Amino acid sequence: MLRLVASVVDVIVVGGGHAGCEAAAAAARRGAQTILVTPAPNMNVGEMSCNPSIGGLAKGTLVREVDALGGLMGQVADSAGIQFRILNASKGPAVRGPRAQMDRSIYKENMQEHIYSTPGLKVLDGAVADLLVESRVPEKGSDTRHRVTGVQLANGDRIQARSVVITTGTFLRGVIHIGGGETRPAGRLPSPLHSPPSLHSPPSPSTSSTSPTYTPPPFLTKSSSSSSSAFGDTEDQTASTALARTLAQLGFRLGRLKTGTPPRLDGRTIDYSSLEAQPGDTSPQPFSYLSEHQAGAGVWSPGPRQVACHSSRTTAETEEAVAAAMAAQGEAAHFDTNAGEG
């Protein structure tokens, strides 16, 4: 089990989603001693909570810009994509957008492999409960000045840092709404794909581009107890309420965005004969310039098996079902603008 050595680190990144992984890797690439803090890293680092795709109109351009700056998302998407398409390909270059559907398990596993192997970046298995804030009242009666000096973990441990990056996503005072009027505080529902497949069994060569012998390194810890069991596959993941309260006390105005996570369907239960197939491009284009470079004079091709998407159309019956569900949810179905909530 690894231990913290320095009393003060350069950068602490809170959260291991898309933004957290990019922020932590970027800081480490610049030479900063960096710690990424997230509970149960095997389940959370690189987890694709909502739409399992990368890119799209405008967003695809953003992914390539992140890649040009040395980011990870483009490289990982190229290794985990199961369908690549250029949206609006028949129109001018300004409105085209690269998009790829991901195998969520492969994406998470490959992102973790990048994060765990980045020099200068350590992963701390823990939950950030609050910020450490130093307040000072200047002379001549001016406003109080605050400076973040680190984080406090849920177990009471404190870590000092020169900079703290917060990338908590839906966890910042998160609330989950479920049809029928059920509402409860949580950051994310449980998922059967929290753990990459190779952490339990070797991945299939036809679906994974990573080595079946890959295992993550030991995680950095500040206490003898690990939080890896904090989130089970049947438990909601806890919202960050104390952290949101501290931000509000510091003068930040908080709101809440509704994500609308799509349902997960068992492909074995779908009648594809009634759906319209949407195959990927015959000549897929990668997100990362590194993928193009590695292909050299040859043609780049994705590693995982490629699949077709399928589209369906609504009917009067489905519209009635949606309307009834929205009426049952009431206010939960609408955008939440309550002040002070994350």
Tab-separated table of C-alpha atoms in Angstrom:
chain	number	residue	atom	x	y	z
A	1	MET	CA	0.000	0.000	0.000
A	2	LEU	CA	1.470	3.356	-1.024
A	3	ARG	CA	1.715	6.282	1.391
A	4	LEU	CA	1.786	10.031	0.935
A	5	VAL	CA	5.363	11.314	1.137
A	6	ALA	CA	5.136	15.073	0.683
A	7	SER	CA	3.248	17.159	3.232
A	8	VAL	CA	2.046	19.485	0.463
A	9	VAL	CA	1.424	18.419	-3.134
A	10	ASP	CA	1.143	20.698	-6.151
A	11	VAL	CA	-2.313	19.753	-7.449
A	12	ILE	CA	-5.271	17.784	-6.115
A	13	VAL	CA	-7.982	16.826	-8.623
A	14	VAL	CA	-11.347	15.854	-7.135
A	15	GLY	CA	-13.223	13.354	-9.296
A	16	GLY	CA	-12.173	10.823	-11.924
A	17	GLY	CA	-14.602	11.423	-14.796
A	18	HIS	CA	-13.779	12.923	-18.192
A	19	ALA	CA	-12.721	16.323	-16.811
A	20	GLY	CA	-10.889	14.893	-13.810
A	21	CYS	CA	-8.798	12.508	-15.884
A	22	GLU	CA	-7.816	15.254	-18.330
A	23	ALA	CA	-7.027	17.759	-15.553
A	24	ALA	CA	-4.921	15.301	-13.554
A	25	ALA	CA	-2.982	14.061	-16.582
A	26	ALA	CA	-2.407	17.608	-17.844
A	27	ALA	CA	-1.067	18.777	-14.474
A	28	ALA	CA	1.263	15.788	-14.238
A	29	ARG	CA	2.519	16.319	-17.789
A	30	ARG	CA	3.498	19.855	-16.776
A	31	GLY	CA	5.630	18.450	-13.974
A	32	ALA	CA	3.253	19.033	-11.061
A	33	GLN	CA	3.073	16.484	-8.266
A	34	THR	CA	-0.568	15.520	-8.737
A	35	ILE	CA	-3.094	13.437	-6.819
A	36	LEU	CA	-6.450	12.397	-8.304
A	37	VAL	CA	-8.913	11.660	-5.487
A	38	THR	CA	-11.931	9.443	-6.127
A	39	PRO	CA	-13.635	6.634	-4.180
A	40	ALA	CA	-13.142	3.110	-5.542
A	41	PRO	CA	-10.930	4.089	-8.517
A	42	ASN	CA	-11.453	0.798	-10.356
A	43	MET	CA	-15.139	1.607	-10.569
A	44	ASN	CA	-15.012	5.368	-11.086
A	45	VAL	CA	-11.946	6.445	-13.079
A	46	GLY	CA	-13.048	6.782	-16.705
A	47	GLU	CA	-16.641	5.740	-16.045
A	48	MET	CA	-19.040	6.790	-18.820
A	49	SER	CA	-22.134	7.580	-16.767
A	50	CYS	CA	-24.477	8.965	-19.398
A	51	ASN	CA	-24.383	8.773	-23.185
A	52	PRO	CA	-21.730	6.174	-24.166
A	53	SER	CA	-20.410	8.164	-27.111
A	54	ILE	CA	-17.613	10.634	-27.738
A	55	GLY	CA	-17.837	13.709	-29.947
A	56	GLY	CA	-20.712	14.910	-32.106
A	57	LEU	CA	-21.501	18.303	-33.563
A	58	ALA	CA	-19.129	20.885	-31.975
A	59	LYS	CA	-18.137	18.353	-29.287
A	60	GLY	CA	-16.100	16.339	-31.771
A	61	THR	CA	-14.066	19.440	-32.566
A	62	LEU	CA	-13.513	19.971	-28.840
A	63	VAL	CA	-12.200	16.416	-28.457
A	64	ARG	CA	-9.665	17.038	-31.208
A	65	GLU	CA	-8.608	20.309	-29.593
A	66	VAL	CA	-8.045	18.480	-26.300
A	67	ASP	CA	-6.008	15.900	-28.215
A	68	ALA	CA	-3.902	18.616	-29.834
A	69	LEU	CA	-3.014	19.817	-26.323
A	70	GLY	CA	-1.876	16.333	-25.328
A	71	GLY	CA	-5.157	15.165	-23.778
A	72	LEU	CA	-6.270	11.557	-23.378
A	73	MET	CA	-9.883	11.404	-24.550
A	74	GLY	CA	-9.145	11.187	-28.273
A	75	GLN	CA	-6.589	8.405	-27.873
A	76	VAL	CA	-8.838	6.381	-25.559
A	77	ALA	CA	-11.881	6.889	-27.797
A	78	ASP	CA	-9.936	5.583	-30.793
A	79	SER	CA	-9.032	2.435	-28.844
A	80	ALA	CA	-12.570	1.805	-27.545
A	81	GLY	CA	-14.833	2.953	-30.394
A	82	ILE	CA	-17.295	0.453	-31.857
A	83	GLN	CA	-18.686	2.830	-34.500
A	84	PHE	CA	-17.192	5.968	-36.090
A	85	ARG	CA	-19.186	8.482	-38.142
A	86	ILE	CA	-18.709	12.001	-39.460
A	87	LEU	CA	-22.009	13.810	-38.865
A	88	ASN	CA	-23.174	16.219	-41.591
A	89	ALA	CA	-20.590	14.698	-43.942
A	90	SER	CA	-22.576	15.913	-46.971
A	91	LYS	CA	-22.337	19.527	-45.799
A	92	GLY	CA	-19.469	21.992	-45.504
A	93	PRO	CA	-16.471	21.385	-43.212
A	94	ALA	CA	-17.610	24.022	-40.709
A	95	VAL	CA	-20.669	21.985	-39.648
A	96	ARG	CA	-19.210	18.489	-39.732
A	97	GLY	CA	-18.665	16.627	-36.476
A	98	PRO	CA	-16.819	13.386	-35.720
A	99	ARG	CA	-18.683	11.050	-33.375
A	100	ALA	CA	-17.955	7.543	-32.122
A	101	GLN	CA	-19.954	5.085	-30.054
A	102	MET	CA	-17.929	3.535	-27.228
A	103	ASP	CA	-17.649	0.177	-25.592
A	104	ARG	CA	-17.930	1.530	-22.050
A	105	SER	CA	-15.878	-1.260	-20.465
A	106	ILE	CA	-12.986	-0.914	-22.915
A	107	TYR	CA	-13.050	2.894	-22.623
A	108	LYS	CA	-12.847	2.770	-18.840
A	109	GLU	CA	-10.103	0.157	-18.802
A	110	ASN	CA	-7.952	2.007	-21.336
A	111	MET	CA	-8.436	5.353	-19.593
A	112	GLN	CA	-7.373	3.785	-16.310
A	113	GLU	CA	-4.277	2.329	-17.947
A	114	HIS	CA	-3.319	5.823	-19.167
A	115	ILE	CA	-3.993	7.434	-15.768
A	116	TYR	CA	-2.197	4.789	-13.712
A	117	SER	CA	0.899	4.931	-15.924
A	118	THR	CA	1.247	8.754	-16.071
A	119	PRO	CA	4.485	9.841	-14.336
A	120	GLY	CA	3.933	12.199	-11.415
A	121	LEU	CA	0.247	11.261	-11.075
A	122	LYS	CA	-1.011	9.239	-8.119
A	123	VAL	CA	-4.555	8.005	-7.557
A	124	LEU	CA	-5.940	8.276	-4.031
A	125	ASP	CA	-8.718	5.865	-3.107
A	126	GLY	CA	-10.878	8.172	-0.992
A	127	ALA	CA	-13.809	10.561	-0.926
A	128	VAL	CA	-13.357	14.335	-0.603
A	129	ALA	CA	-15.847	15.606	1.954
A	130	ASP	CA	-14.829	19.265	2.103
A	131	LEU	CA	-12.279	21.910	1.174
A	132	LEU	CA	-9.625	23.345	3.460
A	133	VAL	CA	-10.008	27.118	3.258
A	134	GLU	CA	-7.776	29.813	4.720
A	135	SER	CA	-9.632	33.088	5.312
A	136	ARG	CA	-7.947	36.434	5.871
A	137	VAL	CA	-9.434	39.861	6.536
A	138	PRO	CA	-7.220	42.510	4.893
A	139	GLU	CA	-6.587	45.836	6.531
A	140	LYS	CA	-8.732	48.919	5.852
A	141	GLY	CA	-11.974	46.966	6.064
A	142	SER	CA	-11.963	45.369	2.624
A	143	ASP	CA	-13.722	42.081	1.914
A	144	THR	CA	-12.495	38.829	3.440
A	145	ARG	CA	-10.195	36.889	1.146
A	146	HIS	CA	-10.302	33.098	0.935
A	147	ARG	CA	-7.669	30.674	-0.300
A	148	VAL	CA	-8.128	26.945	-0.793
A	149	THR	CA	-5.228	25.071	0.820
A	150	GLY	CA	-6.271	21.452	0.370
A	151	VAL	CA	-9.048	18.929	0.947
A	152	GLN	CA	-10.525	16.963	3.811
A	153	LEU	CA	-11.450	13.346	3.185
A	154	ALA	CA	-14.551	11.575	4.455
A	155	ASN	CA	-12.426	9.696	7.006
A	156	GLY	CA	-11.166	12.993	8.463
A	157	ASP	CA	-7.704	12.968	6.860
A	158	ARG	CA	-6.450	16.227	5.356
A	159	ILE	CA	-4.199	16.765	2.343
A	160	GLN	CA	-2.529	20.117	1.725
A	161	ALA	CA	-2.116	21.353	-1.859
A	162	ARG	CA	-1.122	24.482	-3.723
A	163	SER	CA	-4.053	24.061	-6.143
A	164	VAL	CA	-7.335	22.119	-6.036
A	165	VAL	CA	-9.327	21.290	-9.178
A	166	ILE	CA	-12.962	20.276	-8.605
A	167	THR	CA	-14.480	18.001	-11.258
A	168	THR	CA	-17.320	16.407	-9.324
A	169	GLY	CA	-19.846	16.442	-12.185
A	170	THR	CA	-23.262	15.131	-11.146
A	171	PHE	CA	-22.028	14.372	-7.620
A	172	LEU	CA	-22.072	17.995	-6.374
A	173	ARG	CA	-25.208	17.888	-4.209
A	174	GLY	CA	-26.651	15.523	-6.785
A	175	VAL	CA	-30.256	14.376	-6.823
A	176	ILE	CA	-31.686	11.430	-8.753
A	177	HIS	CA	-35.240	11.517	-10.113
A	178	ILE	CA	-36.880	8.221	-11.087
A	179	GLY	CA	-40.237	7.900	-12.846
A	180	GLY	CA	-43.214	7.687	-10.542
A	181	GLY	CA	-42.113	10.544	-8.292
A	182	GLU	CA	-39.124	8.909	-6.577
A	183	THR	CA	-36.404	11.418	-5.661
A	184	ARG	CA	-33.310	10.856	-3.532
A	185	PRO	CA	-29.863	12.435	-3.052
A	186	ALA	CA	-27.145	10.562	-4.932
A	187	GLY	CA	-24.388	11.167	-7.443
A	188	ARG	CA	-24.939	8.180	-9.700
A	189	LEU	CA	-26.991	4.997	-9.895
A	190	PRO	CA	-25.160	1.674	-9.671
A	191	SER	CA	-23.998	0.104	-12.906
A	192	PRO	CA	-23.018	-3.499	-13.728
A	193	LEU	CA	-20.134	-2.030	-15.769
A	194	HIS	CA	-18.419	-0.223	-12.877
A	195	SER	CA	-15.447	-2.612	-13.048
A	196	PRO	CA	-13.513	-3.179	-16.296
A	197	PRO	CA	-13.831	-6.774	-17.575
A	198	SER	CA	-10.139	-7.573	-17.267
A	199	LEU	CA	-10.280	-6.939	-13.510
A	200	HIS	CA	-12.342	-10.140	-13.297
A	201	SER	CA	-11.456	-12.136	-16.416
A	202	PRO	CA	-9.286	-11.716	-19.543
A	203	PRO	CA	-10.996	-9.561	-22.203
A	204	SER	CA	-11.962	-11.022	-25.533
A	205	PRO	CA	-9.302	-10.346	-28.212
A	206	SER	CA	-12.064	-9.291	-30.613
A	207	THR	CA	-13.410	-6.588	-28.342
A	208	SER	CA	-10.476	-5.196	-26.367
A	209	SER	CA	-7.235	-3.608	-27.477
A	210	THR	CA	-5.568	-3.853	-24.076
A	211	SER	CA	-3.421	-6.642	-22.679
A	212	PRO	CA	-5.322	-9.346	-20.749
A	213	THR	CA	-2.499	-9.339	-18.174
A	214	TYR	CA	-3.031	-5.674	-17.258
A	215	THR	CA	-3.722	-5.026	-13.570
A	216	PRO	CA	-3.885	-1.611	-11.884
A	217	PRO	CA	-1.166	-0.558	-9.428
A	218	PRO	CA	-1.803	-0.151	-5.696
A	219	PHE	CA	-3.618	3.078	-4.926
A	220	LEU	CA	-2.279	5.904	-2.829
A	221	THR	CA	-3.868	6.014	0.616
A	222	LYS	CA	-3.659	8.190	3.724
A	223	SER	CA	-5.174	5.679	6.120
A	224	SER	CA	-5.139	1.971	6.804
A	225	SER	CA	-8.728	1.637	5.590
A	226	SER	CA	-9.617	1.734	1.912
A	227	SER	CA	-12.849	3.096	0.467
A	228	SER	CA	-12.951	0.539	-2.348
A	229	SER	CA	-15.997	-1.087	-0.796
A	230	ALA	CA	-17.789	2.225	-0.334
A	231	PHE	CA	-19.735	1.742	-3.536
A	232	GLY	CA	-21.249	-1.620	-4.283
A	233	ASP	CA	-22.930	-2.605	-7.525
A	234	THR	CA	-26.321	-2.327	-5.800
A	235	GLU	CA	-25.773	0.982	-3.973
A	236	ASP	CA	-26.221	4.573	-5.120
A	237	GLN	CA	-23.004	6.591	-5.121
A	238	THR	CA	-23.089	9.326	-2.488
A	239	ALA	CA	-23.598	12.973	-3.465
A	240	SER	CA	-21.041	15.623	-2.418
A	241	THR	CA	-23.219	17.749	-0.138
A	242	ALA	CA	-20.633	19.193	2.270
A	243	LEU	CA	-18.442	20.294	-0.631
A	244	ALA	CA	-21.391	22.059	-2.263
A	245	ARG	CA	-22.243	23.764	1.030
A	246	THR	CA	-18.689	25.103	1.372
A	247	LEU	CA	-18.740	26.491	-2.176
A	248	ALA	CA	-22.036	28.235	-1.454
A	249	GLN	CA	-20.622	29.729	1.757
A	250	LEU	CA	-17.675	31.072	-0.243
A	251	GLY	CA	-20.069	33.008	-2.448
A	252	PHE	CA	-20.468	30.697	-5.430
A	253	ARG	CA	-23.994	30.507	-6.858
A	254	LEU	CA	-24.913	26.879	-7.463
A	255	GLY	CA	-27.520	25.425	-9.784
A	256	ARG	CA	-28.417	22.021	-11.125
A	257	LEU	CA	-28.422	20.696	-14.685
A	258	LYS	CA	-30.671	17.772	-15.635
A	259	THR	CA	-28.674	15.061	-17.398
A	260	GLY	CA	-31.493	12.714	-18.479
A	261	THR	CA	-29.408	9.510	-18.594
A	262	PRO	CA	-30.783	7.156	-21.296
A	263	PRO	CA	-31.979	3.678	-20.284
A	264	ARG	CA	-29.753	0.652	-20.816
A	265	LEU	CA	-31.407	-1.960	-23.034
A	266	ASP	CA	-30.528	-5.640	-23.362
A	267	GLY	CA	-29.721	-6.030	-27.064
A	268	ARG	CA	-30.926	-9.632	-26.971
A	269	THR	CA	-34.484	-8.412	-26.313
A	270	ILE	CA	-34.732	-5.981	-29.279
A	271	ASP	CA	-36.503	-6.789	-32.552
A	272	TYR	CA	-34.031	-5.227	-34.990
A	273	SER	CA	-36.166	-6.093	-38.026
A	274	SER	CA	-38.419	-3.133	-37.278
A	275	LEU	CA	-35.542	-0.656	-36.906
A	276	GLU	CA	-33.492	1.361	-39.383
A	277	ALA	CA	-29.824	0.353	-39.413
A	278	GLN	CA	-27.217	3.143	-39.310
A	279	PRO	CA	-23.773	1.702	-40.118
A	280	GLY	CA	-20.559	3.529	-39.394
A	281	ASP	CA	-18.340	5.102	-42.030
A	282	THR	CA	-16.592	2.667	-44.385
A	283	SER	CA	-13.334	4.590	-43.798
A	284	PRO	CA	-13.388	5.541	-40.092
A	285	GLN	CA	-11.484	8.662	-39.050
A	286	PRO	CA	-9.798	8.694	-35.626
A	287	PHE	CA	-10.052	11.509	-33.102
A	288	SER	CA	-6.383	11.548	-32.143
A	289	TYR	CA	-3.543	12.799	-34.263
A	290	LEU	CA	-1.408	10.129	-32.586
A	291	SER	CA	-3.617	7.412	-34.086
A	292	GLU	CA	-3.094	8.912	-37.532
A	293	HIS	CA	0.646	9.097	-36.913
A	294	GLN	CA	0.845	5.482	-35.741
A	295	ALA	CA	-0.973	4.356	-38.894
A	296	GLY	CA	1.825	5.938	-40.925
A	297	ALA	CA	1.305	5.524	-44.645
A	298	GLY	CA	-1.334	2.869	-43.988
A	299	VAL	CA	-5.029	3.274	-43.263
A	300	TRP	CA	-6.049	3.566	-39.611
A	301	SER	CA	-8.674	1.106	-38.444
A	302	PRO	CA	-10.277	0.727	-35.003
A	303	GLY	CA	-9.388	-2.287	-32.880
A	304	PRO	CA	-12.743	-3.383	-31.423
A	305	ARG	CA	-15.404	-5.083	-33.536
A	306	GLN	CA	-17.527	-2.436	-35.271
A	307	VAL	CA	-21.324	-2.467	-34.938
A	308	ALA	CA	-24.271	-0.654	-36.506
A	309	CYS	CA	-26.562	1.696	-34.640
A	310	HIS	CA	-30.324	1.416	-35.097
A	311	SER	CA	-32.977	4.114	-34.992
A	312	SER	CA	-36.664	3.848	-34.187
A	313	ARG	CA	-39.580	6.252	-34.466
A	314	THR	CA	-42.105	7.251	-31.881
A	315	THR	CA	-45.783	6.396	-32.082
A	316	ALA	CA	-48.933	7.852	-30.581
A	317	GLU	CA	-48.807	5.144	-27.905
A	318	THR	CA	-45.238	5.958	-26.859
A	319	GLU	CA	-46.028	9.692	-26.766
A	320	GLU	CA	-48.932	8.990	-24.415
A	321	ALA	CA	-46.681	6.874	-22.184
A	322	VAL	CA	-44.041	9.637	-22.012
A	323	ALA	CA	-46.664	12.300	-21.251
A	324	ALA	CA	-48.103	10.173	-18.447
A	325	ALA	CA	-44.650	9.585	-16.953
A	326	MET	CA	-43.825	13.308	-17.051
A	327	ALA	CA	-47.102	14.155	-15.375
A	328	ALA	CA	-46.378	11.599	-12.656
A	329	GLN	CA	-42.927	13.086	-12.059
A	330	GLY	CA	-44.315	16.608	-11.770
A	331	GLU	CA	-41.624	19.196	-11.082
A	332	ALA	CA	-38.879	16.578	-11.221
A	333	ALA	CA	-39.330	16.397	-14.998
A	334	HIS	CA	-38.380	20.046	-15.458
A	335	PHE	CA	-35.157	22.019	-15.262
A	336	ASP	CA	-34.238	22.628	-11.619
A	337	THR	CA	-33.038	26.161	-10.896
A	338	ASN	CA	-33.126	26.042	-7.090
A	339	ALA	CA	-30.379	28.305	-5.766
A	340	GLY	CA	-27.757	26.654	-3.639
A	341	GLU	CA	-28.076	23.213	-5.185
A	342	GLY	CA	-25.478	21.465	-7.296
